[in-house]
GROMACS .gro file of C-alpha atoms in nm:
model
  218
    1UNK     CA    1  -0.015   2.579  -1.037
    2UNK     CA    2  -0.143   2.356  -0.761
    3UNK     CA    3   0.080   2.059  -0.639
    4UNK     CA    4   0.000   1.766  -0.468
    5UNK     CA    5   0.222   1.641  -0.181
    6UNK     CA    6   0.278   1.225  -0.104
    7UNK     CA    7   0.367   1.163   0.223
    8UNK     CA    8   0.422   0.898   0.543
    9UNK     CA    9   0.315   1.003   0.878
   10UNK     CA   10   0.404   0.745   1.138
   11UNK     CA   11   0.249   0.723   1.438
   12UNK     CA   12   0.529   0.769   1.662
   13UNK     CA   13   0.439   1.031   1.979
   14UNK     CA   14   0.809   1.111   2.040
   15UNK     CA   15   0.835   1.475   2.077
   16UNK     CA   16   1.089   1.750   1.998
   17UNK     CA   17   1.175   2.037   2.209
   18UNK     CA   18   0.740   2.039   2.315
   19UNK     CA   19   0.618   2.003   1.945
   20UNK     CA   20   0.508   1.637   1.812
   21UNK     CA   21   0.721   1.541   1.462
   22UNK     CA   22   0.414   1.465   1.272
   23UNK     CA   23   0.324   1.849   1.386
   24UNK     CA   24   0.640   1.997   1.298
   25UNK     CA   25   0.664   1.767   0.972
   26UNK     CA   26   0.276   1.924   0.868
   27UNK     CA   27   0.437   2.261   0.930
   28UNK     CA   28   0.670   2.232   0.652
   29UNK     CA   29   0.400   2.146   0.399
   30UNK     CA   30   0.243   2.405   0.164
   31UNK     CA   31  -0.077   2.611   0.332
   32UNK     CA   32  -0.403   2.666   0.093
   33UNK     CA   33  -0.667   2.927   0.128
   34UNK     CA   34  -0.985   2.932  -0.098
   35UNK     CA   35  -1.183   3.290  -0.173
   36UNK     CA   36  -1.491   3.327  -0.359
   37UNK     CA   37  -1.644   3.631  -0.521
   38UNK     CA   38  -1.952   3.711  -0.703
   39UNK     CA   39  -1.788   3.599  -1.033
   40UNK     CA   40  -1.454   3.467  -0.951
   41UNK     CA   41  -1.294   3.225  -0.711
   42UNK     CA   42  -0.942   3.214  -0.612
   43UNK     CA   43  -0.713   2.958  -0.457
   44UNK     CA   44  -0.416   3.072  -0.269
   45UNK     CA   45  -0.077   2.833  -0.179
   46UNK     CA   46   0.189   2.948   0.050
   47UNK     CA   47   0.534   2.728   0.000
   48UNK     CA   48   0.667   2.786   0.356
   49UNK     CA   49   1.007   2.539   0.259
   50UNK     CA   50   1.051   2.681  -0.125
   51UNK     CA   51   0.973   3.039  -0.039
   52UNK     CA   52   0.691   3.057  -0.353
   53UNK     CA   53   0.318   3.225  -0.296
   54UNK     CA   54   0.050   3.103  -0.550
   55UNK     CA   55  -0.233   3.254  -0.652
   56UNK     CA   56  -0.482   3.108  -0.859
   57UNK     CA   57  -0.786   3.299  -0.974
   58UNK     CA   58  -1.081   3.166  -1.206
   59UNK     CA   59  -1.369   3.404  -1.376
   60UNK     CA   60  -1.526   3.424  -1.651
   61UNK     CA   61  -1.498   3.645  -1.978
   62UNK     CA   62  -1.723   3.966  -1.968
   63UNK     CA   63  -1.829   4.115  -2.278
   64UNK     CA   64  -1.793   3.843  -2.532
   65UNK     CA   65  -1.977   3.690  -2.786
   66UNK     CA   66  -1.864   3.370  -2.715
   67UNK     CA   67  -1.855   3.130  -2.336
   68UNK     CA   68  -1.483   3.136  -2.192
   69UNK     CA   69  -1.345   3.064  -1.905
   70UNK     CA   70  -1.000   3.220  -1.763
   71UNK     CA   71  -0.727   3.106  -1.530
   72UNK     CA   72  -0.507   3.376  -1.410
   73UNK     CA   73  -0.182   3.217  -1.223
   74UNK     CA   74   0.030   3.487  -1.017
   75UNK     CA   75   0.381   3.344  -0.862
   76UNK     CA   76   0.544   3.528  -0.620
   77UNK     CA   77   0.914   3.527  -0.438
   78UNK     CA   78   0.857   3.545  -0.087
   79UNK     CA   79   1.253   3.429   0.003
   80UNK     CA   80   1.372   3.816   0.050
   81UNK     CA   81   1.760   3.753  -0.017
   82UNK     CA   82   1.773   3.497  -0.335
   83UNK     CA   83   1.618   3.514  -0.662
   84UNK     CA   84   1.377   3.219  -0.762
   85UNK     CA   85   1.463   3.050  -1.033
   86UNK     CA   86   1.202   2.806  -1.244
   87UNK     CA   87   1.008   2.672  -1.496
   88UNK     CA   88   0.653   2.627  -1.553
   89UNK     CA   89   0.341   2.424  -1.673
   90UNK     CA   90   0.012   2.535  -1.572
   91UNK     CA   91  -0.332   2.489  -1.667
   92UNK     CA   92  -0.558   2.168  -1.733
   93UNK     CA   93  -0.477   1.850  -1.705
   94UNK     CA   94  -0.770   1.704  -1.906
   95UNK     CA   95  -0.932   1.927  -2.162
   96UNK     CA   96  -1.227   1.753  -2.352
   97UNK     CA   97  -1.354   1.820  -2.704
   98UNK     CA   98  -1.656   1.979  -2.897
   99UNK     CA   99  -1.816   1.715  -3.045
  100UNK     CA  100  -2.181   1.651  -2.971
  101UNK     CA  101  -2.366   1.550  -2.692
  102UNK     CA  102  -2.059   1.391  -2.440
  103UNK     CA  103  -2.158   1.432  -2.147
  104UNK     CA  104  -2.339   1.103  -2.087
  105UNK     CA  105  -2.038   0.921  -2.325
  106UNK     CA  106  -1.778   1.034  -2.172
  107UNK     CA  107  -1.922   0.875  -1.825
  108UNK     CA  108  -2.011   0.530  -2.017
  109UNK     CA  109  -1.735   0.468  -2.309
  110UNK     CA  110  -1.475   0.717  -2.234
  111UNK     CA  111  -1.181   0.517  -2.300
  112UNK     CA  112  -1.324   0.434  -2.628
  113UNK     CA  113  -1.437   0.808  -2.722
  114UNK     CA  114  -1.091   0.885  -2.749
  115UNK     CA  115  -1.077   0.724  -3.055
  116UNK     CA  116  -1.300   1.069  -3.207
  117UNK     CA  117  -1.060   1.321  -3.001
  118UNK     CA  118  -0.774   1.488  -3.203
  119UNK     CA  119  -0.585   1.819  -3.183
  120UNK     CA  120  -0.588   2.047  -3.419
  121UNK     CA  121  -0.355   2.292  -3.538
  122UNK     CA  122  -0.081   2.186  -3.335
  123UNK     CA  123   0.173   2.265  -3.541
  124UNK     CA  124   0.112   2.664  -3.407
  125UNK     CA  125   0.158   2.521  -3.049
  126UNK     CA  126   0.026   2.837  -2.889
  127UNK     CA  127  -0.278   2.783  -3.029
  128UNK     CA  128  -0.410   2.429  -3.002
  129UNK     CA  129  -0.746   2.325  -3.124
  130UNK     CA  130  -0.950   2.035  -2.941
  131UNK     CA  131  -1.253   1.894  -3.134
  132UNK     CA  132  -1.386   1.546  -3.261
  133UNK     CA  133  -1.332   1.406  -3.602
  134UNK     CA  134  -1.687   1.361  -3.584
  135UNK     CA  135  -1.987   1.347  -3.383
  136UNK     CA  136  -1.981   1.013  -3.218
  137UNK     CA  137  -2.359   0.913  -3.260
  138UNK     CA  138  -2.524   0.606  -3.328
  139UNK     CA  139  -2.664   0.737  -3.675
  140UNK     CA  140  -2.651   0.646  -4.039
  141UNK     CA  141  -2.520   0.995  -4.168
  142UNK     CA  142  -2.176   1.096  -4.056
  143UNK     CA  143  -2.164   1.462  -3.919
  144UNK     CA  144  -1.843   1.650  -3.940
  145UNK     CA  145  -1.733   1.793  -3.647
  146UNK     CA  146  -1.597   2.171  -3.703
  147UNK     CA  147  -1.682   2.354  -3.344
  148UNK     CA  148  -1.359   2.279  -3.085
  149UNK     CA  149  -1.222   2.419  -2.748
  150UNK     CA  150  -0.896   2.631  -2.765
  151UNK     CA  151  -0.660   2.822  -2.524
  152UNK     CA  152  -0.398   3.055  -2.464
  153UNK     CA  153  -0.180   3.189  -2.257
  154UNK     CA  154   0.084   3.454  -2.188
  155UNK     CA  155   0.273   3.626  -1.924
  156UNK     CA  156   0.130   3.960  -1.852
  157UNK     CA  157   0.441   4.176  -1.921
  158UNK     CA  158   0.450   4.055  -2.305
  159UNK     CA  159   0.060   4.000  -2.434
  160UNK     CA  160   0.187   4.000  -2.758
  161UNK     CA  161   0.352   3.695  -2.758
  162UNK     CA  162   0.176   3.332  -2.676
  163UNK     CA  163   0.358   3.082  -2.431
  164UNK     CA  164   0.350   2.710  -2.605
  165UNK     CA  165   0.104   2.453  -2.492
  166UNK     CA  166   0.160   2.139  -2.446
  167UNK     CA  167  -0.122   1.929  -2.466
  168UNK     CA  168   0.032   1.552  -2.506
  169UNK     CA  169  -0.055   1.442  -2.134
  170UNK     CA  170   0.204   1.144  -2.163
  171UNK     CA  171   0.477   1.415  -2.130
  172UNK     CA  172   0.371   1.578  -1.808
  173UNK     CA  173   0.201   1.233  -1.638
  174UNK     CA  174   0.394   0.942  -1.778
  175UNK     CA  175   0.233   0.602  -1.720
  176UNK     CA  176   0.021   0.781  -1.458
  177UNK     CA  177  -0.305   0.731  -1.604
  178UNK     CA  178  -0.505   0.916  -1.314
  179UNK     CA  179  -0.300   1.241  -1.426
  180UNK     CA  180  -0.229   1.335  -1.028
  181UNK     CA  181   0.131   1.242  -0.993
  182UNK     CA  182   0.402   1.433  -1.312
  183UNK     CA  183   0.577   1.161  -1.372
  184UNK     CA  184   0.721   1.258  -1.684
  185UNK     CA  185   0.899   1.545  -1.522
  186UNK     CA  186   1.052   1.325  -1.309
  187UNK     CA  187   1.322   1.285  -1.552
  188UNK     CA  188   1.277   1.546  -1.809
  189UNK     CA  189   1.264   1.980  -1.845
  190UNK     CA  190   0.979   2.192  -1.943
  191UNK     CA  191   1.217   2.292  -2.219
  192UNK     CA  192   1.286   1.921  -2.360
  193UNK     CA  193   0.858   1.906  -2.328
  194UNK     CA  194   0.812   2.220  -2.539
  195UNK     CA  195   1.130   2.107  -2.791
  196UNK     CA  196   0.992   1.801  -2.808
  197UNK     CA  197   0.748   1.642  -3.040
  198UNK     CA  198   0.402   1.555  -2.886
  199UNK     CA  199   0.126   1.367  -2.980
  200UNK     CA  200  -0.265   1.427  -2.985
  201UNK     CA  201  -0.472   1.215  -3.176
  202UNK     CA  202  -0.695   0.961  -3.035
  203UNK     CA  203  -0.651   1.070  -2.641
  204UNK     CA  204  -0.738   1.249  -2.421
  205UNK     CA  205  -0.550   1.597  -2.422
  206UNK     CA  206  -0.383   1.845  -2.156
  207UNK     CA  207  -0.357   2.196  -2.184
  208UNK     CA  208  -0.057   2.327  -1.984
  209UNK     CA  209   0.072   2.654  -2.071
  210UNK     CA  210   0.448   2.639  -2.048
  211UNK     CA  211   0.709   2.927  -1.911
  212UNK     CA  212   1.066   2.809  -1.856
  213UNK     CA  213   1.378   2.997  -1.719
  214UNK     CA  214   1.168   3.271  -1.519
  215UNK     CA  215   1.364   3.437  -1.267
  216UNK     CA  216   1.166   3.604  -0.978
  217UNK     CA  217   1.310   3.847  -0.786
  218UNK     CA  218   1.271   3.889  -0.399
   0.00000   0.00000   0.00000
């Protein structure tokens, strides 16, 4: 998943052994590298401090009757002597709903769209289902809203079973209303998220698949 670093760099030209601080400081900071196919696009992160290689790579499905679009995350242990311990959320940070024509709305009255938005089916948690109560227009007949937006996700070496999703944003981002900075891991697991209750009505929604206690090997 991609991560966003916060940092100072002063000013200062004091230099160590040849090599300025802010340069040695940018050295320790994760590298990214963007590739683009003919029908995919991948991101790639090297961790130089944390010994982790990223790989993200978007395409979409072939041979479906229906539009999807997949994220493939690959982590790697590139520390040869320890194992890598860790756990997990990755995905979307703001998933929105079926539910008419939003486009324009979302841009004008987004805040109070939310007040359509709802998850469905939650109770599955692998599984979530993102639609509107109804279609938000301006109209004397009230249209039910069935169509939706759902994902899923699971680790390659078991297919058969579904990692939970956790789709209440105020558990990954807090009070962090821009959803950049995961404040709400700041002082809790991935497991207490998935444990957890969470809440989806009347908001707008993540949709972070979650793995916890993965060991990597070198």
């Amino acid at each position: 998943p991609a991560r966003t670093r916060f940092a100072q760099f002063s000013q200062s030209k004091s230099k160590k052994d040849g090599i300025s601080v802010a340069a040695e400081e940018a050295s320790n900071y994760p590298t990214r590298s963007m590739f683009i196919g003919s029908n995919e696009m991948q991101i790639q992160e090297v961790d130089p401090v944390h010994k982790i290689e990223t790989n993200v790579t978007y395409f979409t499905l072939p041979e479906e009757d229906f539009g999807a679009f997949v994220r493939r995350t690959t982590i790697a242990n590139i520390d040869k002597d320890r194992l890598l311990h860790l756990s997990v959320l990755d995905g979307l940070a703001r998933i929105q709903p079926v539910g008419g024509k939003l486009n324009l709305l979302l841009k004008t009255i987004g805040r109070t769209l939310e007040g359509w938005m709802g998850v469905y089916d939650a109770d599955r948690d692998t599984m979530p289902f993102f639609r509107m109560s109804t279609e938000p227009a301006d109209t004397a007949a009230v249209v039910i809203e069935e169509a939706g937006h759902f994902c899923l996700s699971y680790i390659d070496s078991d297919e058969t079973d579904f990692l939970p999703i956790v789709y209440d944003t105020s558990k990954v981002f807090g009070r962090d209303s821009s959803l950049m900075r995961p404040l709400g891991l700041y002082t809790t697991t991935v497991k207490s998220i998935i444990e957890g209750e969470q809440y989806g009505s009347a908001k707008t929604s993540s949709a972070f698949a979650a793995a916890k206690d993965v060991v990597l090997h070198p």
